[in-house]
Amino acid sequence: DIQLTQSPSFLSASVGDRVTITCRASQGISNYLVWCQQKPGKAPKLLISAASTLQSGVPSRFSGSGSGTEFTLTISSLQPEDFATYYCQQFNSYPLSFGGGTRVEIK
Amino acid sequence: DVEMLQSGGGLVQPGGSLRLSCAASGFTFSSLAMSWVRQAPGQGLEWVSTVSAGGGSTYYADSVKGRFTISRDNSKKKVYLQMNSLRVEDTAVYYCANGRQGYWGQGTLVTVSS
């Protein structure tokens, strides 16, 4: 089974900050990874597919990179609406798996 | 527009059964695998099960294997999750989803309690 380890699990940042979240896979998953954002009481929203493909309608301040076992989600300039929890998910093999999540809060 | 409308859920006693349904529209349902994902109160997302596009292959998390059954009806554009032998630890919001495409249902709460 493939484990995804996200870091940090929590971060406190200010509006305008550059934020980077890391997702490490226990074995190589090529680029079969997505990033999603979840706000309290809401379903997750897809931000990035195939490790680096920005979804239509998602602001360009979000970007994804990586391949194999190490992946990053970067928010270039944090906005008030970006305070949420972020998850990575792998689609390389079953059982599918999520990272533990990164909660981004206002400093 | 893509829509995934869930129904079912509610309060059930330990050992009981429940069936969740998810009706999809706005995309070619029969060409995509469909999954169920759950989120226990205050916890992260947990993949539960996936059914292939044609319905011939199914996959389960170890935590639900042998108790839950995923199925789909492509003629009705619906996916189902039959949950048997429910446990307190199955309490969660359940989402139907195709995570790769970013299609998510609104979520439905399943509470297992006596």
Short mmCIF file of C-alpha atoms in Angstrom, two decimals:
data_model
loop_
_atom_site.label_atom_id
_atom_site.label_comp_id
_atom_site.label_asym_id
_atom_site.label_seq_id
_atom_site.Cartn_x
_atom_site.Cartn_y
_atom_site.Cartn_z
CA ASP A 1 0.00 0.00 0.00
CA ILE A 2 1.15 3.54 -0.73
CA GLN A 3 1.33 5.98 2.18
CA LEU A 4 1.26 9.71 1.57
CA THR A 5 2.92 11.91 4.17
CA GLN A 6 2.01 15.57 4.10
CA SER A 7 4.01 18.26 5.83
CA PRO A 8 3.43 20.40 7.67
CA SER A 9 0.16 19.22 9.16
CA PHE A 10 -0.59 22.78 10.25
CA LEU A 11 0.74 26.14 9.24
CA SER A 12 -0.03 29.66 10.28
CA ALA A 13 0.57 32.30 7.62
CA SER A 14 -0.31 35.86 6.71
CA VAL A 15 -2.11 37.21 3.68
CA GLY A 16 0.46 37.67 0.93
CA ASP A 17 2.80 34.96 2.19
CA ARG A 18 4.22 32.28 -0.07
CA VAL A 19 3.19 28.85 1.20
CA THR A 20 4.57 25.45 0.27
CA ILE A 21 3.06 22.10 1.25
CA THR A 22 4.88 18.83 0.65
CA CYS A 23 3.47 15.39 -0.04
CA ARG A 24 5.80 12.40 0.03
CA ALA A 25 4.81 8.99 -1.28
CA SER A 26 6.17 5.78 0.21
CA GLN A 27 6.89 4.52 -3.29
CA GLY A 28 6.99 6.01 -6.76
CA ILE A 29 3.64 7.10 -8.16
CA SER A 30 4.79 8.89 -11.33
CA ASN A 31 2.49 11.92 -11.57
CA TYR A 32 -0.70 10.18 -10.41
CA LEU A 33 -1.37 12.74 -7.73
CA VAL A 34 -3.97 15.43 -7.19
CA TRP A 35 -4.29 18.28 -4.70
CA CYS A 36 -7.61 19.39 -3.31
CA GLN A 37 -8.82 22.10 -0.95
CA GLN A 38 -11.50 21.64 1.65
CA LYS A 39 -13.31 24.26 3.67
CA PRO A 40 -15.32 23.40 6.79
CA GLY A 41 -18.61 21.68 6.03
CA LYS A 42 -17.90 21.54 2.31
CA ALA A 43 -16.86 18.87 -0.16
CA PRO A 44 -13.26 18.96 -1.35
CA LYS A 45 -12.44 21.01 -4.43
CA LEU A 46 -9.90 19.85 -6.98
CA LEU A 47 -7.05 22.31 -7.49
CA ILE A 48 -4.31 20.39 -9.30
CA SER A 49 -4.43 17.13 -11.25
CA ALA A 50 -1.60 15.01 -12.61
CA ALA A 51 0.72 16.64 -10.07
CA SER A 52 0.97 19.95 -11.92
CA THR A 53 -2.10 20.65 -14.06
CA LEU A 54 -4.07 23.61 -12.76
CA GLN A 55 -7.80 23.03 -12.96
CA SER A 56 -9.99 25.43 -14.88
CA GLY A 57 -11.13 28.33 -12.71
CA VAL A 58 -8.44 27.82 -10.06
CA PRO A 59 -6.37 30.97 -9.50
CA SER A 60 -2.88 30.95 -10.98
CA ARG A 61 -1.33 31.59 -7.55
CA PHE A 62 -1.74 27.84 -7.01
CA SER A 63 0.84 25.57 -8.57
CA GLY A 64 1.93 21.97 -8.23
CA SER A 65 5.16 20.21 -9.01
CA GLY A 66 6.92 16.91 -8.54
CA SER A 67 7.01 13.37 -9.77
CA GLY A 68 7.85 9.99 -8.34
CA THR A 69 7.82 10.32 -4.55
CA GLU A 70 7.98 14.02 -3.76
CA PHE A 71 5.37 16.62 -4.62
CA THR A 72 4.68 20.20 -3.65
CA LEU A 73 1.71 22.52 -3.68
CA THR A 74 2.65 26.19 -3.66
CA ILE A 75 0.44 29.19 -3.09
CA SER A 76 2.45 32.16 -4.32
CA SER A 77 0.56 34.86 -2.42
CA LEU A 78 -1.90 33.65 0.19
CA GLN A 79 -5.35 35.22 -0.01
CA PRO A 80 -8.07 35.29 2.67
CA GLU A 81 -10.15 32.73 0.79
CA ASP A 82 -7.22 30.26 0.78
CA PHE A 83 -7.45 29.51 4.48
CA ALA A 84 -8.56 25.88 4.38
CA THR A 85 -7.26 22.33 4.62
CA TYR A 86 -5.32 20.87 1.71
CA TYR A 87 -5.00 17.18 0.81
CA CYS A 88 -2.97 15.22 -1.67
CA GLN A 89 -4.37 11.96 -3.09
CA GLN A 90 -2.65 9.28 -5.16
CA PHE A 91 -4.24 7.39 -8.04
CA ASN A 92 -1.28 5.22 -8.93
CA SER A 93 -2.59 2.03 -7.40
CA TYR A 94 -5.24 0.57 -5.13
CA PRO A 95 -5.88 1.07 -2.32
CA LEU A 96 -6.08 4.76 -3.15
CA SER A 97 -4.84 7.01 -0.38
CA PHE A 98 -4.89 10.56 0.91
CA GLY A 99 -2.30 12.52 2.76
CA GLY A 100 -3.15 13.48 6.30
CA GLY A 101 -3.99 17.05 5.33
CA THR A 102 -2.44 20.47 5.91
CA ARG A 103 -4.54 23.03 7.73
CA VAL A 104 -3.66 26.59 6.73
CA GLU A 105 -4.72 29.22 9.23
CA ILE A 106 -4.43 32.98 9.53
CA LYS A 107 -1.50 34.27 11.57
CA ASP B 1 -22.87 21.47 -15.13
CA VAL B 2 -21.68 18.43 -13.24
CA GLU B 3 -23.89 17.40 -10.36
CA MET B 4 -23.59 14.49 -7.93
CA LEU B 5 -26.65 14.25 -5.73
CA GLN B 6 -26.40 11.94 -2.75
CA SER B 7 -29.17 10.34 -0.75
CA GLY B 8 -29.39 7.88 2.09
CA GLY B 9 -27.48 8.15 5.31
CA GLY B 10 -28.76 8.82 8.79
CA LEU B 11 -28.64 7.21 12.20
CA VAL B 12 -28.25 3.44 12.52
CA GLN B 13 -27.43 1.12 15.40
CA PRO B 14 -24.19 -0.86 15.50
CA GLY B 15 -24.56 -4.00 13.41
CA GLY B 16 -27.16 -2.37 11.20
CA SER B 17 -27.22 -1.65 7.49
CA LEU B 18 -27.59 1.40 5.31
CA ARG B 19 -27.50 2.11 1.60
CA LEU B 20 -26.11 5.29 0.10
CA SER B 21 -26.96 6.44 -3.41
CA CYS B 22 -25.41 9.01 -5.69
CA ALA B 23 -27.03 10.27 -8.89
CA ALA B 24 -24.72 11.86 -11.41
CA SER B 25 -25.38 14.24 -14.26
CA GLY B 26 -23.48 16.57 -16.55
CA PHE B 27 -20.76 14.15 -17.64
CA THR B 28 -20.37 10.77 -19.34
CA PHE B 29 -20.99 8.69 -16.23
CA SER B 30 -20.36 5.34 -17.89
CA SER B 31 -16.80 6.25 -18.82
CA LEU B 32 -15.51 7.08 -15.34
CA ALA B 33 -14.65 5.04 -12.27
CA MET B 34 -16.56 6.19 -9.21
CA SER B 35 -15.53 6.17 -5.58
CA TRP B 36 -16.80 6.67 -2.07
CA VAL B 37 -14.68 8.70 0.33
CA ARG B 38 -15.47 9.33 3.98
CA GLN B 39 -14.47 11.80 6.65
CA ALA B 40 -14.92 11.05 10.31
CA PRO B 41 -15.74 14.03 12.55
CA GLY B 42 -12.71 16.30 12.81
CA GLN B 43 -10.56 13.92 10.78
CA GLY B 44 -9.04 13.74 7.31
CA LEU B 45 -10.31 12.17 4.13
CA GLU B 46 -10.31 8.38 3.83
CA TRP B 47 -10.80 6.49 0.58
CA VAL B 48 -13.43 3.75 1.04
CA SER B 49 -14.13 2.06 -2.28
CA THR B 50 -14.01 2.39 -6.07
CA VAL B 51 -15.97 0.75 -8.88
CA SER B 52 -14.61 0.71 -12.42
CA ALA B 53 -16.39 2.45 -15.27
CA GLY B 54 -18.12 -0.70 -16.45
CA GLY B 55 -18.75 -2.02 -12.96
CA GLY B 56 -16.68 -5.15 -13.43
CA SER B 57 -13.97 -4.29 -10.95
CA THR B 58 -14.33 -3.14 -7.37
CA TYR B 59 -11.78 -2.11 -4.76
CA TYR B 60 -12.13 -1.63 -1.02
CA ALA B 61 -10.20 -0.25 1.92
CA ASP B 62 -9.26 -2.96 4.39
CA SER B 63 -11.39 -1.21 7.02
CA VAL B 64 -14.60 -1.95 5.09
CA LYS B 65 -13.75 -5.06 3.08
CA GLY B 66 -16.35 -7.79 3.52
CA ARG B 67 -18.88 -5.35 5.02
CA PHE B 68 -19.43 -2.73 2.30
CA THR B 69 -20.37 -3.30 -1.34
CA ILE B 70 -20.05 -0.72 -4.07
CA SER B 71 -22.09 -0.98 -7.24
CA ARG B 72 -23.30 1.16 -10.11
CA ASP B 73 -26.11 1.33 -12.64
CA ASN B 74 -24.88 3.12 -15.74
CA SER B 75 -28.37 3.21 -17.26
CA LYS B 76 -29.53 5.28 -14.27
CA LYS B 77 -26.19 7.11 -13.80
CA LYS B 78 -26.08 6.06 -10.19
CA VAL B 79 -23.50 4.62 -7.83
CA TYR B 80 -24.36 2.90 -4.57
CA LEU B 81 -22.69 1.91 -1.34
CA GLN B 82 -24.33 -0.89 0.63
CA MET B 83 -23.01 -0.80 4.17
CA ASN B 84 -23.60 -3.81 6.41
CA SER B 85 -22.40 -4.73 9.89
CA LEU B 86 -21.89 -1.07 10.65
CA ARG B 87 -19.60 -0.09 13.49
CA VAL B 88 -19.33 3.04 15.60
CA GLU B 89 -16.07 3.83 13.81
CA ASP B 90 -17.91 4.01 10.48
CA THR B 91 -19.49 7.25 11.64
CA ALA B 92 -18.52 9.85 9.05
CA VAL B 93 -19.62 12.09 6.24
CA TYR B 94 -19.59 9.98 3.09
CA TYR B 95 -18.90 11.50 -0.32
CA CYS B 96 -19.35 9.97 -3.74
CA ALA B 97 -16.61 11.23 -5.99
CA ASN B 98 -14.39 10.99 -8.97
CA GLY B 99 -11.40 12.70 -7.43
CA ARG B 100 -9.31 12.76 -10.58
CA GLN B 101 -11.96 14.83 -12.36
CA GLY B 102 -12.90 16.82 -9.30
CA TYR B 103 -16.48 15.58 -9.17
CA TRP B 104 -17.79 15.39 -5.61
CA GLY B 105 -21.19 14.89 -4.08
CA GLN B 106 -22.45 17.12 -1.30
CA GLY B 107 -21.76 14.53 1.37
CA THR B 108 -24.13 12.62 3.61
CA LEU B 109 -23.72 11.94 7.32
CA VAL B 110 -23.82 8.38 8.57
CA THR B 111 -24.00 8.04 12.34
CA VAL B 112 -23.60 4.63 13.93
CA SER B 113 -24.70 4.75 17.54
CA SER B 114 -26.89 2.92 20.00
#
